[in-house]
PDB file of N, CA and C in Angstrom:
ATOM      1  N   MET A   1      -9.331 -18.876  15.194  1.00  0.00           N
ATOM      2  CA  MET A   1     -10.564 -18.457  14.573  1.00  0.00           C
ATOM      3  C   MET A   1     -11.355 -19.642  14.044  1.00  0.00           C
ATOM      4  N   ASP A   2     -10.645 -20.593  13.445  1.00  0.00           N
ATOM      5  CA  ASP A   2     -11.351 -21.754  12.903  1.00  0.00           C
ATOM      6  C   ASP A   2     -12.112 -22.499  13.996  1.00  0.00           C
ATOM      7  N   GLN A   3     -11.536 -22.573  15.178  1.00  0.00           N
ATOM      8  CA  GLN A   3     -12.155 -23.327  16.268  1.00  0.00           C
ATOM      9  C   GLN A   3     -13.337 -22.608  16.895  1.00  0.00           C
ATOM     10  N   TYR A   4     -13.247 -21.293  17.039  1.00  0.00           N
ATOM     11  CA  TYR A   4     -14.234 -20.577  17.837  1.00  0.00           C
ATOM     12  C   TYR A   4     -15.129 -19.607  17.065  1.00  0.00           C
ATOM     13  N   CYS A   5     -14.718 -19.170  15.894  1.00  0.00           N
ATOM     14  CA  CYS A   5     -15.452 -18.106  15.198  1.00  0.00           C
ATOM     15  C   CYS A   5     -16.140 -18.569  13.916  1.00  0.00           C
ATOM     16  N   VAL A   6     -15.437 -19.347  13.122  1.00  0.00           N
ATOM     17  CA  VAL A   6     -15.906 -19.684  11.776  1.00  0.00           C
ATOM     18  C   VAL A   6     -17.158 -20.546  11.799  1.00  0.00           C
ATOM     19  N   GLY A   7     -17.427 -21.217  12.893  1.00  0.00           N
ATOM     20  CA  GLY A   7     -18.645 -22.025  12.979  1.00  0.00           C
ATOM     21  C   GLY A   7     -19.907 -21.205  12.783  1.00  0.00           C
ATOM     22  N   CYS A   8     -19.909 -19.971  13.276  1.00  0.00           N
ATOM     23  CA  CYS A   8     -21.080 -19.084  13.127  1.00  0.00           C
ATOM     24  C   CYS A   8     -20.871 -18.011  12.068  1.00  0.00           C
ATOM     25  N   HIS A   9     -19.629 -17.627  11.861  1.00  0.00           N
ATOM     26  CA  HIS A   9     -19.319 -16.543  10.923  1.00  0.00           C
ATOM     27  C   HIS A   9     -18.632 -17.122   9.685  1.00  0.00           C
ATOM     28  N   ASN A  10     -19.424 -17.804   8.855  1.00  0.00           N
ATOM     29  CA  ASN A  10     -18.894 -18.407   7.631  1.00  0.00           C
ATOM     30  C   ASN A  10     -19.754 -17.985   6.445  1.00  0.00           C
ATOM     31  N   ALA A  11     -19.433 -18.492   5.280  1.00  0.00           N
ATOM     32  CA  ALA A  11     -20.142 -18.078   4.063  1.00  0.00           C
ATOM     33  C   ALA A  11     -21.614 -18.485   4.093  1.00  0.00           C
ATOM     34  N   LYS A  12     -21.948 -19.625   4.694  1.00  0.00           N
ATOM     35  CA  LYS A  12     -23.333 -20.089   4.712  1.00  0.00           C
ATOM     36  C   LYS A  12     -24.154 -19.407   5.795  1.00  0.00           C
ATOM     37  N   GLN A  13     -23.606 -19.321   6.995  1.00  0.00           N
ATOM     38  CA  GLN A  13     -24.364 -18.802   8.123  1.00  0.00           C
ATOM     39  C   GLN A  13     -24.194 -17.289   8.274  1.00  0.00           C
ATOM     40  N   ALA A  14     -22.991 -16.788   8.276  1.00  0.00           N
ATOM     41  CA  ALA A  14     -22.647 -15.361   8.341  1.00  0.00           C
ATOM     42  C   ALA A  14     -23.462 -14.597   9.379  1.00  0.00           C
ATOM     43  N   GLU A  15     -23.368 -15.031  10.629  1.00  0.00           N
ATOM     44  CA  GLU A  15     -24.021 -14.308  11.719  1.00  0.00           C
ATOM     45  C   GLU A  15     -23.571 -12.857  11.683  1.00  0.00           C
ATOM     46  N   ALA A  16     -24.487 -11.939  11.912  1.00  0.00           N
ATOM     47  CA  ALA A  16     -24.225 -10.489  11.887  1.00  0.00           C
ATOM     48  C   ALA A  16     -23.601 -10.053  10.561  1.00  0.00           C
ATOM     49  N   GLU A  17     -23.902 -10.787   9.513  1.00  0.00           N
ATOM     50  CA  GLU A  17     -23.390 -10.508   8.167  1.00  0.00           C
ATOM     51  C   GLU A  17     -21.858 -10.447   8.136  1.00  0.00           C
ATOM     52  N   LEU A  18     -21.232 -11.305   8.906  1.00  0.00           N
ATOM     53  CA  LEU A  18     -19.779 -11.337   9.005  1.00  0.00           C
ATOM     54  C   LEU A  18     -19.273 -12.723   8.634  1.00  0.00           C
ATOM     55  N   ASN A  19     -18.531 -12.788   7.549  1.00  0.00           N
ATOM     56  CA  ASN A  19     -17.951 -14.040   7.073  1.00  0.00           C
ATOM     57  C   ASN A  19     -16.449 -14.009   7.356  1.00  0.00           C
ATOM     58  N   LEU A  20     -16.027 -14.664   8.416  1.00  0.00           N
ATOM     59  CA  LEU A  20     -14.614 -14.687   8.785  1.00  0.00           C
ATOM     60  C   LEU A  20     -13.851 -15.802   8.091  1.00  0.00           C
ATOM     61  N   ALA A  21     -14.548 -16.710   7.442  1.00  0.00           N
ATOM     62  CA  ALA A  21     -13.887 -17.831   6.779  1.00  0.00           C
ATOM     63  C   ALA A  21     -13.057 -17.376   5.586  1.00  0.00           C
ATOM     64  N   ARG A  22     -13.372 -16.212   5.042  1.00  0.00           N
ATOM     65  CA  ARG A  22     -12.655 -15.752   3.848  1.00  0.00           C
ATOM     66  C   ARG A  22     -11.302 -15.141   4.165  1.00  0.00           C
ATOM     67  N   PHE A  23     -11.001 -14.920   5.428  1.00  0.00           N
ATOM     68  CA  PHE A  23      -9.710 -14.354   5.829  1.00  0.00           C
ATOM     69  C   PHE A  23      -8.757 -15.486   6.175  1.00  0.00           C
ATOM     70  N   GLU A  24      -7.831 -15.754   5.273  1.00  0.00           N
ATOM     71  CA  GLU A  24      -6.928 -16.874   5.471  1.00  0.00           C
ATOM     72  C   GLU A  24      -5.498 -16.454   5.771  1.00  0.00           C
ATOM     73  N   SER A  25      -5.224 -15.131   5.740  1.00  0.00           N
ATOM     74  CA  SER A  25      -3.860 -14.662   6.005  1.00  0.00           C
ATOM     75  C   SER A  25      -3.909 -13.282   6.647  1.00  0.00           C
ATOM     76  N   ALA A  26      -2.765 -12.864   7.180  1.00  0.00           N
ATOM     77  CA  ALA A  26      -2.673 -11.532   7.787  1.00  0.00           C
ATOM     78  C   ALA A  26      -2.893 -10.447   6.735  1.00  0.00           C
ATOM     79  N   GLU A  27      -2.480 -10.717   5.506  1.00  0.00           N
ATOM     80  CA  GLU A  27      -2.669  -9.741   4.428  1.00  0.00           C
ATOM     81  C   GLU A  27      -4.154  -9.522   4.148  1.00  0.00           C
ATOM     82  N   ALA A  28      -4.928 -10.594   4.184  1.00  0.00           N
ATOM     83  CA  ALA A  28      -6.365 -10.480   3.960  1.00  0.00           C
ATOM     84  C   ALA A  28      -7.028  -9.696   5.090  1.00  0.00           C
ATOM     85  N   VAL A  29      -6.548  -9.892   6.300  1.00  0.00           N
ATOM     86  CA  VAL A  29      -7.064  -9.138   7.446  1.00  0.00           C
ATOM     87  C   VAL A  29      -6.722  -7.665   7.284  1.00  0.00           C
ATOM     88  N   ALA A  30      -5.497  -7.378   6.862  1.00  0.00           N
ATOM     89  CA  ALA A  30      -5.050  -5.991   6.713  1.00  0.00           C
ATOM     90  C   ALA A  30      -5.853  -5.246   5.653  1.00  0.00           C
ATOM     91  N   GLU A  31      -6.299  -5.945   4.626  1.00  0.00           N
ATOM     92  CA  GLU A  31      -7.075  -5.296   3.569  1.00  0.00           C
ATOM     93  C   GLU A  31      -8.404  -4.745   4.086  1.00  0.00           C
ATOM     94  N   GLU A  32      -8.974  -5.389   5.093  1.00  0.00           N
ATOM     95  CA  GLU A  32     -10.247  -4.937   5.652  1.00  0.00           C
ATOM     96  C   GLU A  32     -10.084  -4.642   7.141  1.00  0.00           C
ATOM     97  N   PHE A  33      -9.074  -3.814   7.439  1.00  0.00           N
ATOM     98  CA  PHE A  33      -8.728  -3.558   8.835  1.00  0.00           C
ATOM     99  C   PHE A  33      -9.841  -2.858   9.605  1.00  0.00           C
ATOM    100  N   ARG A  34     -10.680  -2.090   8.944  1.00  0.00           N
ATOM    101  CA  ARG A  34     -11.778  -1.423   9.665  1.00  0.00           C
ATOM    102  C   ARG A  34     -12.763  -2.445  10.237  1.00  0.00           C
ATOM    103  N   GLN A  35     -13.058  -3.482   9.472  1.00  0.00           N
ATOM    104  CA  GLN A  35     -13.941  -4.548   9.954  1.00  0.00           C
ATOM    105  C   GLN A  35     -13.318  -5.247  11.153  1.00  0.00           C
ATOM    106  N   TRP A  36     -12.016  -5.477  11.087  1.00  0.00           N
ATOM    107  CA  TRP A  36     -11.333  -6.193  12.154  1.00  0.00           C
ATOM    108  C   TRP A  36     -11.202  -5.358  13.409  1.00  0.00           C
ATOM    109  N   ASP A  37     -11.267  -4.050  13.290  1.00  0.00           N
ATOM    110  CA  ASP A  37     -11.268  -3.199  14.472  1.00  0.00           C
ATOM    111  C   ASP A  37     -12.525  -3.470  15.291  1.00  0.00           C
ATOM    112  N   HIS A  38     -13.642  -3.703  14.608  1.00  0.00           N
ATOM    113  CA  HIS A  38     -14.886  -4.059  15.302  1.00  0.00           C
ATOM    114  C   HIS A  38     -14.767  -5.443  15.948  1.00  0.00           C
ATOM    115  N   VAL A  39     -14.201  -6.381  15.228  1.00  0.00           N
ATOM    116  CA  VAL A  39     -14.007  -7.730  15.780  1.00  0.00           C
ATOM    117  C   VAL A  39     -13.151  -7.645  17.037  1.00  0.00           C
ATOM    118  N   LEU A  40     -12.078  -6.874  16.979  1.00  0.00           N
ATOM    119  CA  LEU A  40     -11.192  -6.702  18.130  1.00  0.00           C
ATOM    120  C   LEU A  40     -11.968  -6.169  19.339  1.00  0.00           C
ATOM    121  N   THR A  41     -12.818  -5.195  19.109  1.00  0.00           N
ATOM    122  CA  THR A  41     -13.606  -4.609  20.194  1.00  0.00           C
ATOM    123  C   THR A  41     -14.519  -5.643  20.844  1.00  0.00           C
ATOM    124  N   PHE A  42     -15.214  -6.425  20.037  1.00  0.00           N
ATOM    125  CA  PHE A  42     -16.135  -7.430  20.580  1.00  0.00           C
ATOM    126  C   PHE A  42     -15.392  -8.523  21.352  1.00  0.00           C
ATOM    127  N   VAL A  43     -14.237  -8.924  20.865  1.00  0.00           N
ATOM    128  CA  VAL A  43     -13.475  -9.968  21.558  1.00  0.00           C
ATOM    129  C   VAL A  43     -12.890  -9.413  22.853  1.00  0.00           C
ATOM    130  N   GLU A  44     -12.404  -8.185  22.839  1.00  0.00           N
ATOM    131  CA  GLU A  44     -11.851  -7.576  24.056  1.00  0.00           C
ATOM    132  C   GLU A  44     -12.913  -7.432  25.140  1.00  0.00           C
ATOM    133  N   ARG A  45     -14.113  -7.074  24.745  1.00  0.00           N
ATOM    134  CA  ARG A  45     -15.207  -6.924  25.709  1.00  0.00           C
ATOM    135  C   ARG A  45     -15.692  -8.263  26.254  1.00  0.00           C
ATOM    136  N   GLY A  46     -15.335  -9.344  25.599  1.00  0.00           N
ATOM    137  CA  GLY A  46     -15.791 -10.658  26.013  1.00  0.00           C
ATOM    138  C   GLY A  46     -17.152 -11.016  25.448  1.00  0.00           C
ATOM    139  N   GLU A  47     -17.635 -10.222  24.486  1.00  0.00           N
ATOM    140  CA  GLU A  47     -18.934 -10.496  23.876  1.00  0.00           C
ATOM    141  C   GLU A  47     -18.858 -11.600  22.832  1.00  0.00           C
ATOM    142  N   MET A  48     -17.680 -11.819  22.287  1.00  0.00           N
ATOM    143  CA  MET A  48     -17.463 -12.869  21.299  1.00  0.00           C
ATOM    144  C   MET A  48     -16.280 -13.709  21.735  1.00  0.00           C
ATOM    145  N   PRO A  49     -16.320 -14.986  21.566  1.00  0.00           N
ATOM    146  CA  PRO A  49     -17.524 -15.770  21.301  1.00  0.00           C
ATOM    147  C   PRO A  49     -18.478 -15.667  22.486  1.00  0.00           C
ATOM    148  N   PRO A  50     -19.770 -15.792  22.202  1.00  0.00           N
ATOM    149  CA  PRO A  50     -20.756 -15.639  23.277  1.00  0.00           C
ATOM    150  C   PRO A  50     -20.634 -16.739  24.323  1.00  0.00           C
ATOM    151  N   LYS A  51     -21.115 -16.443  25.505  1.00  0.00           N
ATOM    152  CA  LYS A  51     -21.061 -17.420  26.613  1.00  0.00           C
ATOM    153  C   LYS A  51     -21.827 -18.696  26.278  1.00  0.00           C
ATOM    154  N   SER A  52     -22.828 -18.573  25.407  1.00  0.00           N
ATOM    155  CA  SER A  52     -23.647 -19.736  25.041  1.00  0.00           C
ATOM    156  C   SER A  52     -22.994 -20.619  23.976  1.00  0.00           C
ATOM    157  N   ALA A  53     -21.819 -20.233  23.494  1.00  0.00           N
ATOM    158  CA  ALA A  53     -21.139 -21.014  22.453  1.00  0.00           C
ATOM    159  C   ALA A  53     -20.709 -22.363  23.018  1.00  0.00           C
ATOM    160  N   GLU A  54     -20.666 -23.360  22.137  1.00  0.00           N
ATOM    161  CA  GLU A  54     -20.272 -24.704  22.558  1.00  0.00           C
ATOM    162  C   GLU A  54     -18.844 -24.721  23.092  1.00  0.00           C
ATOM    163  N   ARG A  55     -17.973 -23.968  22.418  1.00  0.00           N
ATOM    164  CA  ARG A  55     -16.567 -23.916  22.826  1.00  0.00           C
ATOM    165  C   ARG A  55     -16.149 -22.460  22.945  1.00  0.00           C
ATOM    166  N   THR A  56     -15.437 -22.138  24.001  1.00  0.00           N
ATOM    167  CA  THR A  56     -14.892 -20.792  24.157  1.00  0.00           C
ATOM    168  C   THR A  56     -13.388 -20.913  24.405  1.00  0.00           C
ATOM    169  N   PRO A  57     -12.631 -19.937  23.961  1.00  0.00           N
ATOM    170  CA  PRO A  57     -11.179 -20.020  24.107  1.00  0.00           C
ATOM    171  C   PRO A  57     -10.736 -19.830  25.558  1.00  0.00           C
ATOM    172  N   GLU A  58      -9.624 -20.440  25.869  1.00  0.00           N
ATOM    173  CA  GLU A  58      -8.994 -20.243  27.168  1.00  0.00           C
ATOM    174  C   GLU A  58      -8.464 -18.808  27.217  1.00  0.00           C
ATOM    175  N   PRO A  59      -8.293 -18.242  28.396  1.00  0.00           N
ATOM    176  CA  PRO A  59      -7.770 -16.874  28.491  1.00  0.00           C
ATOM    177  C   PRO A  59      -6.444 -16.671  27.751  1.00  0.00           C
ATOM    178  N   ALA A  60      -5.568 -17.658  27.782  1.00  0.00           N
ATOM    179  CA  ALA A  60      -4.283 -17.540  27.080  1.00  0.00           C
ATOM    180  C   ALA A  60      -4.486 -17.497  25.566  1.00  0.00           C
ATOM    181  N   GLU A  61      -5.433 -18.300  25.069  1.00  0.00           N
ATOM    182  CA  GLU A  61      -5.729 -18.289  23.634  1.00  0.00           C
ATOM    183  C   GLU A  61      -6.331 -16.952  23.215  1.00  0.00           C
ATOM    184  N   ARG A  62      -7.231 -16.429  24.031  1.00  0.00           N
ATOM    185  CA  ARG A  62      -7.856 -15.136  23.736  1.00  0.00           C
ATOM    186  C   ARG A  62      -6.797 -14.034  23.707  1.00  0.00           C
ATOM    187  N   THR A  63      -5.897 -14.060  24.687  1.00  0.00           N
ATOM    188  CA  THR A  63      -4.826 -13.068  24.748  1.00  0.00           C
ATOM    189  C   THR A  63      -3.911 -13.157  23.542  1.00  0.00           C
ATOM    190  N   ALA A  64      -3.559 -14.359  23.131  1.00  0.00           N
ATOM    191  CA  ALA A  64      -2.688 -14.552  21.960  1.00  0.00           C
ATOM    192  C   ALA A  64      -3.374 -14.056  20.694  1.00  0.00           C
ATOM    193  N   PHE A  65      -4.673 -14.339  20.549  1.00  0.00           N
ATOM    194  CA  PHE A  65      -5.425 -13.876  19.384  1.00  0.00           C
ATOM    195  C   PHE A  65      -5.467 -12.357  19.345  1.00  0.00           C
ATOM    196  N   LEU A  66      -5.773 -11.739  20.480  1.00  0.00           N
ATOM    197  CA  LEU A  66      -5.841 -10.277  20.545  1.00  0.00           C
ATOM    198  C   LEU A  66      -4.489  -9.636  20.252  1.00  0.00           C
ATOM    199  N   LYS A  67      -3.434 -10.238  20.761  1.00  0.00           N
ATOM    200  CA  LYS A  67      -2.092  -9.707  20.524  1.00  0.00           C
ATOM    201  C   LYS A  67      -1.740  -9.779  19.034  1.00  0.00           C
ATOM    202  N   ALA A  68      -2.031 -10.903  18.397  1.00  0.00           N
ATOM    203  CA  ALA A  68      -1.735 -11.071  16.974  1.00  0.00           C
ATOM    204  C   ALA A  68      -2.576 -10.119  16.124  1.00  0.00           C
ATOM    205  N   LEU A  69      -3.846  -9.986  16.439  1.00  0.00           N
ATOM    206  CA  LEU A  69      -4.723  -9.098  15.686  1.00  0.00           C
ATOM    207  C   LEU A  69      -4.305  -7.646  15.860  1.00  0.00           C
ATOM    208  N   ARG A  70      -3.986  -7.259  17.092  1.00  0.00           N
ATOM    209  CA  ARG A  70      -3.517  -5.888  17.327  1.00  0.00           C
ATOM    210  C   ARG A  70      -2.243  -5.604  16.557  1.00  0.00           C
ATOM    211  N   SER A  71      -1.365  -6.586  16.473  1.00  0.00           N
ATOM    212  CA  SER A  71      -0.116  -6.423  15.736  1.00  0.00           C
ATOM    213  C   SER A  71      -0.378  -6.143  14.256  1.00  0.00           C
ATOM    214  N   VAL A  72      -1.284  -6.898  13.657  1.00  0.00           N
ATOM    215  CA  VAL A  72      -1.624  -6.699  12.242  1.00  0.00           C
ATOM    216  C   VAL A  72      -2.265  -5.329  12.043  1.00  0.00           C
ATOM    217  N   LEU A  73      -3.189  -4.949  12.921  1.00  0.00           N
ATOM    218  CA  LEU A  73      -3.875  -3.668  12.791  1.00  0.00           C
ATOM    219  C   LEU A  73      -2.918  -2.499  13.014  1.00  0.00           C
ATOM    220  N   ASP A  74      -1.998  -2.621  13.974  1.00  0.00           N
ATOM    221  CA  ASP A  74      -1.010  -1.563  14.213  1.00  0.00           C
ATOM    222  C   ASP A  74      -0.082  -1.407  13.021  1.00  0.00           C
ATOM    223  N   GLN A  75       0.324  -2.520  12.440  1.00  0.00           N
ATOM    224  CA  GLN A  75       1.188  -2.475  11.258  1.00  0.00           C
ATOM    225  C   GLN A  75       0.479  -1.763  10.102  1.00  0.00           C
ATOM    226  N   GLU A  76      -0.791  -2.058   9.906  1.00  0.00           N
ATOM    227  CA  GLU A  76      -1.556  -1.412   8.839  1.00  0.00           C
ATOM    228  C   GLU A  76      -1.733   0.073   9.128  1.00  0.00           C
ATOM    229  N   ALA A  77      -1.955   0.431  10.389  1.00  0.00           N
ATOM    230  CA  ALA A  77      -2.108   1.839  10.754  1.00  0.00           C
ATOM    231  C   ALA A  77      -0.820   2.614  10.498  1.00  0.00           C
ATOM    232  N   ARG A  78       0.328   2.020  10.822  1.00  0.00           N
ATOM    233  CA  ARG A  78       1.620   2.674  10.546  1.00  0.00           C
ATOM    234  C   ARG A  78       1.831   2.838   9.052  1.00  0.00           C
ATOM    235  N   LYS A  79       1.431   1.841   8.277  1.00  0.00           N
ATOM    236  CA  LYS A  79       1.603   1.901   6.826  1.00  0.00           C
ATOM    237  C   LYS A  79       0.763   3.015   6.210  1.00  0.00           C
ATOM    238  N   LEU A  80      -0.426   3.249   6.754  1.00  0.00           N
ATOM    239  CA  LEU A  80      -1.337   4.248   6.196  1.00  0.00           C
ATOM    240  C   LEU A  80      -1.239   5.604   6.896  1.00  0.00           C
ATOM    241  N   ALA A  81      -0.328   5.750   7.839  1.00  0.00           N
ATOM    242  CA  ALA A  81      -0.199   7.017   8.568  1.00  0.00           C
ATOM    243  C   ALA A  81       0.113   8.147   7.592  1.00  0.00           C
ATOM    244  N   GLY A  82      -0.590   9.245   7.740  1.00  0.00           N
ATOM    245  CA  GLY A  82      -0.370  10.396   6.878  1.00  0.00           C
ATOM    246  C   GLY A  82      -1.190  10.379   5.600  1.00  0.00           C
ATOM    247  N   ASP A  83      -1.857   9.289   5.310  1.00  0.00           N
ATOM    248  CA  ASP A  83      -2.690   9.198   4.109  1.00  0.00           C
ATOM    249  C   ASP A  83      -4.079   9.740   4.441  1.00  0.00           C
ATOM    250  N   PRO A  84      -4.483  10.856   3.831  1.00  0.00           N
ATOM    251  CA  PRO A  84      -5.784  11.428   4.172  1.00  0.00           C
ATOM    252  C   PRO A  84      -6.962  10.687   3.562  1.00  0.00           C
ATOM    253  N   GLY A  85      -6.693   9.708   2.725  1.00  0.00           N
ATOM    254  CA  GLY A  85      -7.783   9.000   2.062  1.00  0.00           C
ATOM    255  C   GLY A  85      -8.184   9.722   0.792  1.00  0.00           C
ATOM    256  N   VAL A  86      -9.413   9.560   0.392  1.00  0.00           N
ATOM    257  CA  VAL A  86      -9.904  10.182  -0.832  1.00  0.00           C
ATOM    258  C   VAL A  86     -10.072  11.678  -0.590  1.00  0.00           C
ATOM    259  N   VAL A  87      -9.455  12.483  -1.431  1.00  0.00           N
ATOM    260  CA  VAL A  87      -9.591  13.932  -1.336  1.00  0.00           C
ATOM    261  C   VAL A  87     -10.491  14.385  -2.484  1.00  0.00           C
ATOM    262  N   LEU A  88     -11.646  14.911  -2.125  1.00  0.00           N
ATOM    263  CA  LEU A  88     -12.609  15.341  -3.133  1.00  0.00           C
ATOM    264  C   LEU A  88     -12.220  16.710  -3.666  1.00  0.00           C
ATOM    265  N   PRO A  89     -12.501  16.991  -4.942  1.00  0.00           N
ATOM    266  CA  PRO A  89     -12.198  18.320  -5.487  1.00  0.00           C
ATOM    267  C   PRO A  89     -13.067  19.375  -4.801  1.00  0.00           C
ATOM    268  N   ARG A  90     -12.502  20.561  -4.641  1.00  0.00           N
ATOM    269  CA  ARG A  90     -13.235  21.642  -4.006  1.00  0.00           C
ATOM    270  C   ARG A  90     -14.261  22.192  -4.977  1.00  0.00           C
ATOM    271  N   ARG A  91     -15.454  22.447  -4.475  1.00  0.00           N
ATOM    272  CA  ARG A  91     -16.517  23.006  -5.308  1.00  0.00           C
ATOM    273  C   ARG A  91     -16.365  24.517  -5.362  1.00  0.00           C
ATOM    274  N   LEU A  92     -16.713  25.092  -6.500  1.00  0.00           N
ATOM    275  CA  LEU A  92     -16.701  26.537  -6.649  1.00  0.00           C
ATOM    276  C   LEU A  92     -17.924  27.147  -5.977  1.00  0.00           C
ATOM    277  N   SER A  93     -17.736  28.297  -5.375  1.00  0.00           N
ATOM    278  CA  SER A  93     -18.890  29.021  -4.843  1.00  0.00           C
ATOM    279  C   SER A  93     -19.667  29.602  -6.026  1.00  0.00           C
ATOM    280  N   ASN A  94     -20.851  30.121  -5.765  1.00  0.00           N
ATOM    281  CA  ASN A  94     -21.649  30.718  -6.839  1.00  0.00           C
ATOM    282  C   ASN A  94     -20.900  31.872  -7.496  1.00  0.00           C
ATOM    283  N   ALA A  95     -20.268  32.691  -6.685  1.00  0.00           N
ATOM    284  CA  ALA A  95     -19.543  33.851  -7.215  1.00  0.00           C
ATOM    285  C   ALA A  95     -18.358  33.385  -8.064  1.00  0.00           C
ATOM    286  N   GLU A  96     -17.621  32.376  -7.613  1.00  0.00           N
ATOM    287  CA  GLU A  96     -16.473  31.866  -8.375  1.00  0.00           C
ATOM    288  C   GLU A  96     -16.949  31.247  -9.696  1.00  0.00           C
ATOM    289  N   TYR A  97     -18.046  30.532  -9.655  1.00  0.00           N
ATOM    290  CA  TYR A  97     -18.598  29.937 -10.872  1.00  0.00           C
ATOM    291  C   TYR A  97     -19.014  31.039 -11.857  1.00  0.00           C
ATOM    292  N   ASP A  98     -19.768  32.033 -11.382  1.00  0.00           N
ATOM    293  CA  ASP A  98     -20.203  33.137 -12.252  1.00  0.00           C
ATOM    294  C   ASP A  98     -19.011  33.854 -12.847  1.00  0.00           C
ATOM    295  N   HIS A  99     -17.982  34.073 -12.064  1.00  0.00           N
ATOM    296  CA  HIS A  99     -16.797  34.774 -12.536  1.00  0.00           C
ATOM    297  C   HIS A  99     -16.059  33.949 -13.610  1.00  0.00           C
ATOM    298  N   SER A 100     -16.025  32.642 -13.438  1.00  0.00           N
ATOM    299  CA  SER A 100     -15.317  31.797 -14.406  1.00  0.00           C
ATOM    300  C   SER A 100     -16.072  31.669 -15.726  1.00  0.00           C
ATOM    301  N   ILE A 101     -17.381  31.783 -15.681  1.00  0.00           N
ATOM    302  CA  ILE A 101     -18.187  31.714 -16.911  1.00  0.00           C
ATOM    303  C   ILE A 101     -17.967  32.995 -17.682  1.00  0.00           C
TER     304      ILE A 101
END
């Protein structure tokens, strides 16, 4: 990432409002796994890094990056399996509200 991504996606430049320089460990990536799912999609499609970039990764480097990222995302998905997220309280209908008053 430092070689191919952070040049455009850093705190100063933040192309597409994406600062990848702040992710220094797998744990940091796991905390924002939804963002990284988008990154994974763009790299798999070959849209990132763009063809016009000064340096692009070799196919083996791209494959290794995708494999490592998928591993982190899969681990996070297994950890959160079964968690429905935020469950909002059920609202009372008008009749239920009137009856409770």
